[in-house]
Amino acid sequence: MARIVIDRLSVAYSGMRVIDGLSLEIEEGSFFTLLGPSGCGKTTLLRTIAGFNPVQSGTLRFGDRDVTNLPAHQRDIGMVFQDYALFPDKTVFDNVAYGLRARRVDAATIRRKVGEALERVGLSAFPERHPVALSGGQRQRVALARALVIQPQVLLMDEPLSNLDAKLRVQVRETIADLQREAGITTVFVTHDQEEALALSDRIGLMRQGSLEQVGPPEDIYRRPVSAYVADFVGAANTVPVDLEAPLAAGMPTRVNLGGIPVAALAPEALGAGSATLVARPEDIALIRGHAAGTLPGIVRRKQYLGGKTAYGIEVAQRQLAVDLHGEDHSGFAIGDPVGVVLDSAKTLVVRS
Amino acid sequence: MTAQVRSVWFWLALAVLVILIVTLLYPLINVLASSLSSARADGRSGWSVLLAEPKYLRAVANTVTLGAIVTLAATAIGVPLAYVAARYDFPGKALIAILPLTTLVVPEVIAAQTWLMMLGNNGLLTRTLAGWGIGLPSFYGWPGLITVMTFIYYTYVYIGTLAAIRGFDAQLEEAARGLGTSPAVSRLKVMLPVVLPAILASALLVFTLVVGNFAVATILGHKVELLSVLTYQTFISEVSTDPVMQSTLASVSIGLVALVLFLQRWVVSRGRYEIVLGRGAKPVAMRGLKSFGLALAAALVVIISLLPLATVVAGAFTVSRGPVMRWGEWTTAHLWRVFVNAPDPIINTLLYAGTATLISVFFATLVSYLIVKKRTILTPAIDYLTALPLALSGTVIGIGLVMSFNSGWMAITGTGAIIVLAYVIRRLPFGIRNASSTLYNIPNSIEEASISLGVPPLRSFAKVVLPLMIPSVAAAGVLVWTTTVAELSASVVVYSGGRETMPIQIFRLIDSGLMAQASAYGFVLVLMIVIPILLATTVFRLDIFGSR
Ligand SMILES: Nc1ncnc2c1ncn2[C@@H]1O[C@H](COP(=O)(O)OP(=O)(O)O)[C@@H](O)[C@H]1O
Ligand SMILES: [Mg+2]
């Protein structure tokens, strides 16, 4: 168990920089998720932490150990791969025992520890099976047991759930959460799935083209995105380009112009004057019947009844806004209805474009 | 540390590249360059002689004609047989399964020889029929060439087509049937576009094999001039004085094969291979007259394919007086001669083919690992060079090696090393394709998982990757061995007196008409092929034909 400290780290593939001067601290025992679209460098960063990619510049520490130039096999990590990476010619038991044998643990202890590890992932029934005889979810549980049984300093997982179907994904996700909490191992989890990230993490690092766009707890990332990129990537968001006449300090309320009507909003981070983006989540917008004063006049153009809520598309100032209504009578508006759109001034944000 | 490791792979790749350039590219360039030089005694270039003398043009025309006819005939047998094998069940069907084995087990030189023992001028069938007053036309020339090559090469079409039909998604066909077309029409409409590329690809492969064929062409060609025969003859008679003509002829054959391979590549790349992963259709059980007919036709093909095997075994134990076989009178004298009086060919074959197999397997594994897992800027060059031997017939490879290593710092002409080198080069593309496909199926993550669990890289490779590679590498090794002990066309060019291998010895004995002696060597050669296959499949349970 160790805290991970990354300092101005750069990684390149044949001259092309993929990670660019990235700094990050991950608390001891916490669950940290690297989130971002495909190609943004999540895998590269994770593999650099593991020791599979050479560092171009910067340092990497586990606790007080500088591991920047330490070979992967000496880093004391556990790793879980998207394709499970089980040894196909070895039984479930031998797969899990592999790391212990490499550490020359005695046979009795191996038997006990492997037994416990398999128990914890709910697979004690078939230690003698080969990986081919297991389902995808079971395979990933074996991989998890194999990585955890050596009680590594750091647990690294690269999209471990993305080869599983939706239902299994939720089950294995819960197993991962439980095990991590029990073992208290510092964990770095890579995913492009925002729901996974929100559900599992203590903190999330949202990546964009090789650097971190925002780091924080799930609520912060969702509630106080620092940029349109973050707001767009995590959850649904209406984003509207706006123009700021003056710079804004962090947390400062302001009014921005939306189709000629001023709208109250908040800046979570300091912003310079010029172009910015207005962010409003669909569930933070209310509708009023008819065009009332102090509201944005709109027309209902789309409507999808979804049971617990209704998703509307409202045309406002030549733009479609997505609006989700919950609560009683959420399906009460019809296509073509004139409506007044009300943005929640505490939850409507102005952020970097 | 990783940077260091990468540079080790880089240096290894460089070493491989240098080896390939010296042993493969340099001889090839020598052949091509020499065809362009005008160093003939009469000052004319090889190409002007080629165009001026009808003999050479006829050889090109004959070769292309023979290639076309054999390709068509092999397809006409191979495709229906594959369809029947994939779609129908009938009594005796299991026999068809051994067909792919026959080309492997019976070397071309033995196939040509045994057909002669049946239908040649002194052949068993020829004489028997003559006794009944039926005169057969001479088997030499076109009839023999076409018959023998067709029955050697149809298995390639059969294997290729069978694989494609098996992989063809049965559901697709059912879907089409659901649309209301009749089964026969829907079958053709839906299956043909999927299977056709595979048929075409294997047919084109057959064409290149015919162009490069030396054993059958020389033994049965007689007065039909063929490129490979003419190249060899030019080499034999003019090796020290005039290498230009042999190079020119070799270049023609390289161009011809390269053109067809290019065409084949194009066909394969246009093929709709993305659908091949699906459930194969269940074979339909056939009953009654129809099943009898199918069984009969299939049996006929099987019997003809196995005839050479039976003949060579019988011939090895049959009394002979000169070229005349006295069928029905048995003796072990020939085998006694082979093992006791003249065992050199056996020893040479074991030595050269054994060495070549070991080198080949090791080199192919190393090169594939470099190509698949440790790519560097040198990888594309290595990739291309290792595919080159596909475009070179054995004769061409042999001539290139002799021309290049006659003198200088690597003067190995006349030694056993040049035979081993010729063997290794000929089997290079196969070995690498096999090892690469195995490596592609082993994800990098397995190696990394092992490293992450605390095992250093090289030990990780040894502990988790190598065990997964061994079955297929061993299977490929067996196949390399079986095809190398049977190799004739390159070794007959590069060998020197006292270094005869079994196929060379058989070839020479056939030339002298000593069929019984040839059969005795042939019998031993077949054993040297069959025993390793049997051991590998039964004792070690290797899936040999999976790697083919
Ligand atoms: N081995 C490699 N060689 C060269 N470029 C690579 C390699 N691996 C990844 N890249 C490139 O680096 C970038 C980041 O890739 P990656 O870390 O795999 O992203 P992610 O995991 O977020 O999808 C991509 O542009 C990708 O094309
Ligand atoms: Mg990735």
Coordinates of N, CA and C in Angstrom, one line a residue, chain B residues 34-115:
Chain B
S34 N 22.7 -11.0 -63.8 CA 23.4 -11.8 -64.8 C 22.6 -12.0 -66.0
S35 N 21.3 -12.0 -65.9 CA 20.4 -12.2 -67.1 C 20.5 -10.9 -67.9
L36 N 20.8 -9.8 -67.3 CA 20.8 -8.5 -68.0 C 22.1 -8.2 -68.7
S37 N 23.2 -8.9 -68.1 CA 24.5 -8.6 -68.7 C 24.6 -9.3 -70.0
S38 N 25.5 -8.8 -70.8 CA 25.7 -9.4 -72.2 C 27.0 -10.1 -72.2
A39 N 27.2 -10.9 -71.2 CA 28.6 -11.5 -71.1 C 28.6 -12.9 -71.8
R40 N 27.6 -13.2 -72.6 CA 27.7 -14.4 -73.3 C 28.9 -14.4 -74.3
A41 N 29.4 -15.7 -74.6 CA 30.5 -15.8 -75.4 C 30.3 -15.1 -76.8
D42 N 29.1 -15.1 -77.3 CA 28.8 -14.5 -78.6 C 28.4 -13.0 -78.4
G43 N 28.5 -12.5 -77.2 CA 28.2 -11.1 -77.0 C 26.7 -10.7 -77.0
R44 N 25.8 -11.7 -77.2 CA 24.4 -11.4 -77.1 C 23.9 -11.5 -75.7
S45 N 22.9 -10.7 -75.4 CA 22.3 -10.8 -74.0 C 21.4 -12.0 -74.0
G46 N 21.2 -12.5 -72.7 CA 20.3 -13.6 -72.5 C 18.9 -13.4 -73.1
W47 N 18.4 -12.2 -72.9 CA 17.1 -11.9 -73.4 C 16.9 -11.9 -74.9
S48 N 18.0 -11.5 -75.6 CA 17.9 -11.5 -77.1 C 17.9 -12.9 -77.6
V49 N 18.7 -13.8 -76.9 CA 18.7 -15.2 -77.3 C 17.4 -15.8 -77.0
L50 N 16.8 -15.5 -75.8 CA 15.5 -16.0 -75.5 C 14.5 -15.7 -76.5
L51 N 14.5 -14.5 -77.0 CA 13.5 -14.1 -78.0 C 13.8 -14.6 -79.4
A52 N 15.1 -14.9 -79.6 CA 15.5 -15.3 -81.0 C 15.3 -16.8 -81.2
E53 N 15.5 -17.6 -80.1 CA 15.5 -19.1 -80.3 C 14.1 -19.7 -79.9
P54 N 13.5 -20.3 -80.9 CA 12.1 -20.9 -80.6 C 12.1 -21.8 -79.4
K55 N 13.2 -22.5 -79.2 CA 13.2 -23.5 -78.1 C 12.8 -22.9 -76.8
Y56 N 13.3 -21.7 -76.5 CA 13.1 -21.0 -75.3 C 11.7 -20.5 -75.2
L57 N 11.2 -19.9 -76.3 CA 9.8 -19.4 -76.3 C 8.8 -20.5 -76.1
R58 N 9.2 -21.7 -76.8 CA 8.3 -22.8 -76.7 C 8.2 -23.3 -75.2
A59 N 9.4 -23.2 -74.5 CA 9.4 -23.7 -73.1 C 8.5 -22.8 -72.3
V60 N 8.6 -21.5 -72.5 CA 7.7 -20.6 -71.8 C 6.2 -20.9 -72.1
A61 N 5.9 -21.1 -73.4 CA 4.5 -21.3 -73.7 C 4.1 -22.7 -73.1
N62 N 4.9 -23.7 -73.2 CA 4.6 -25.0 -72.7 C 4.3 -24.9 -71.2
T63 N 5.2 -24.2 -70.5 CA 5.1 -24.1 -69.0 C 3.7 -23.5 -68.7
V64 N 3.4 -22.3 -69.4 CA 2.1 -21.7 -69.0 C 1.0 -22.6 -69.4
T65 N 1.0 -23.3 -70.5 CA -0.1 -24.2 -70.9 C -0.2 -25.3 -69.9
L66 N 0.9 -25.9 -69.5 CA 0.8 -27.0 -68.5 C 0.2 -26.5 -67.2
G67 N 0.7 -25.3 -66.8 CA 0.2 -24.7 -65.6 C -1.3 -24.5 -65.6
A68 N -1.8 -24.0 -66.8 CA -3.2 -23.7 -66.9 C -4.0 -25.0 -66.9
I69 N -3.5 -26.0 -67.6 CA -4.3 -27.3 -67.7 C -4.3 -28.0 -66.3
V70 N -3.2 -28.0 -65.7 CA -3.1 -28.7 -64.4 C -4.0 -28.0 -63.4
T71 N -3.9 -26.6 -63.4 CA -4.7 -25.9 -62.5 C -6.2 -26.2 -62.6
L72 N -6.6 -26.2 -63.9 CA -8.0 -26.4 -64.2 C -8.4 -27.9 -63.7
A73 N -7.6 -28.8 -64.0 CA -7.9 -30.2 -63.7 C -7.9 -30.4 -62.2
A74 N -6.9 -29.8 -61.5 CA -6.8 -29.9 -60.1 C -8.0 -29.3 -59.4
T75 N -8.5 -28.2 -60.0 CA -9.6 -27.5 -59.4 C -10.9 -28.4 -59.7
A76 N -10.9 -29.0 -60.8 CA -12.1 -29.8 -61.2 C -12.2 -31.0 -60.3
I77 N -11.1 -31.5 -59.7 CA -11.2 -32.6 -58.8 C -11.3 -32.1 -57.3
G78 N -10.5 -31.1 -57.0 CA -10.4 -30.6 -55.6 C -11.7 -30.0 -55.1
V79 N -12.3 -29.1 -55.9 CA -13.5 -28.4 -55.4 C -14.7 -29.3 -55.2
P80 N -15.1 -30.2 -56.1 CA -16.2 -31.1 -55.8 C -16.0 -32.0 -54.7
L81 N -14.7 -32.5 -54.6 CA -14.4 -33.4 -53.5 C -14.5 -32.6 -52.1
A82 N -14.1 -31.4 -52.1 CA -14.2 -30.6 -50.9 C -15.7 -30.4 -50.5
Y83 N -16.5 -30.1 -51.5 CA -17.9 -29.8 -51.3 C -18.6 -31.0 -50.7
V84 N -18.3 -32.2 -51.4 CA -18.9 -33.4 -50.9 C -18.4 -33.8 -49.5
A85 N -17.1 -33.5 -49.2 CA -16.6 -33.9 -47.9 C -17.2 -33.0 -46.8
A86 N -17.5 -31.7 -47.2 CA -18.0 -30.8 -46.2 C -19.5 -31.0 -46.0
R87 N -20.2 -31.3 -47.1 CA -21.7 -31.3 -47.0 C -22.4 -32.7 -46.8
Y88 N -21.7 -33.7 -47.2 CA -22.4 -35.0 -47.2 C -21.7 -36.1 -46.3
D89 N -22.5 -36.9 -45.7 CA -22.0 -38.1 -45.1 C -22.3 -39.3 -45.9
F90 N -21.4 -40.2 -46.1 CA -21.7 -41.4 -46.9 C -20.6 -42.4 -46.4
P91 N -20.9 -43.7 -46.7 CA -20.0 -44.8 -46.2 C -18.6 -44.6 -46.8
G92 N -17.6 -44.7 -45.9 CA -16.2 -44.6 -46.3 C -15.7 -43.2 -46.4
K93 N -16.5 -42.2 -45.9 CA -16.1 -40.9 -46.0 C -14.8 -40.6 -45.3
A94 N -14.6 -41.3 -44.2 CA -13.4 -41.1 -43.4 C -12.1 -41.2 -44.2
L95 N -12.1 -42.0 -45.2 CA -11.0 -42.2 -46.1 C -10.5 -40.9 -46.7
I96 N -11.5 -40.0 -47.0 CA -11.1 -38.7 -47.7 C -10.2 -37.9 -46.8
A97 N -10.4 -38.1 -45.5 CA -9.7 -37.3 -44.5 C -8.2 -37.5 -44.6
I98 N -7.8 -38.6 -45.2 CA -6.3 -38.9 -45.3 C -5.7 -38.3 -46.5
L99 N -6.6 -37.7 -47.4 CA -6.0 -37.2 -48.7 C -4.9 -36.2 -48.5
P100 N -5.1 -35.2 -47.6 CA -4.1 -34.1 -47.4 C -2.7 -34.8 -47.1
L101 N -2.8 -36.0 -46.5 CA -1.6 -36.6 -46.2 C -0.8 -37.1 -47.4
T102 N -1.5 -37.5 -48.4 CA -0.8 -38.2 -49.5 C 0.3 -37.3 -50.1
T103 N 0.0 -36.1 -50.4 CA 1.0 -35.2 -51.0 C 2.2 -35.1 -50.1
L104 N 1.9 -35.1 -48.8 CA 3.0 -34.9 -47.8 C 3.9 -36.2 -47.7
V105 N 3.2 -37.3 -47.8 CA 3.9 -38.6 -47.6 C 4.6 -39.1 -48.8
V106 N 4.1 -38.7 -50.0 CA 4.7 -39.2 -51.2 C 5.4 -38.0 -51.9
P107 N 6.7 -38.0 -51.8 CA 7.5 -37.0 -52.5 C 7.2 -37.0 -54.0
E108 N 7.3 -35.8 -54.6 CA 7.0 -35.7 -56.0 C 7.8 -36.7 -56.9
V109 N 9.1 -36.8 -56.5 CA 9.9 -37.7 -57.3 C 9.4 -39.1 -57.3
I110 N 8.9 -39.5 -56.2 CA 8.4 -40.9 -56.0 C 7.1 -41.0 -56.8
A111 N 6.3 -39.9 -56.7 CA 5.0 -40.0 -57.5 C 5.3 -40.2 -59.0
A112 N 6.2 -39.4 -59.5 CA 6.6 -39.5 -60.9 C 7.1 -40.9 -61.2
Q113 N 7.9 -41.4 -60.4 CA 8.5 -42.7 -60.6 C 7.5 -43.8 -60.6
T114 N 6.6 -43.8 -59.6 CA 5.6 -44.9 -59.5 C 4.6 -44.9 -60.6
W115 N 4.3 -43.7 -61.1 CA 3.4 -43.6 -62.2 C 4.1 -44.3 -63.4

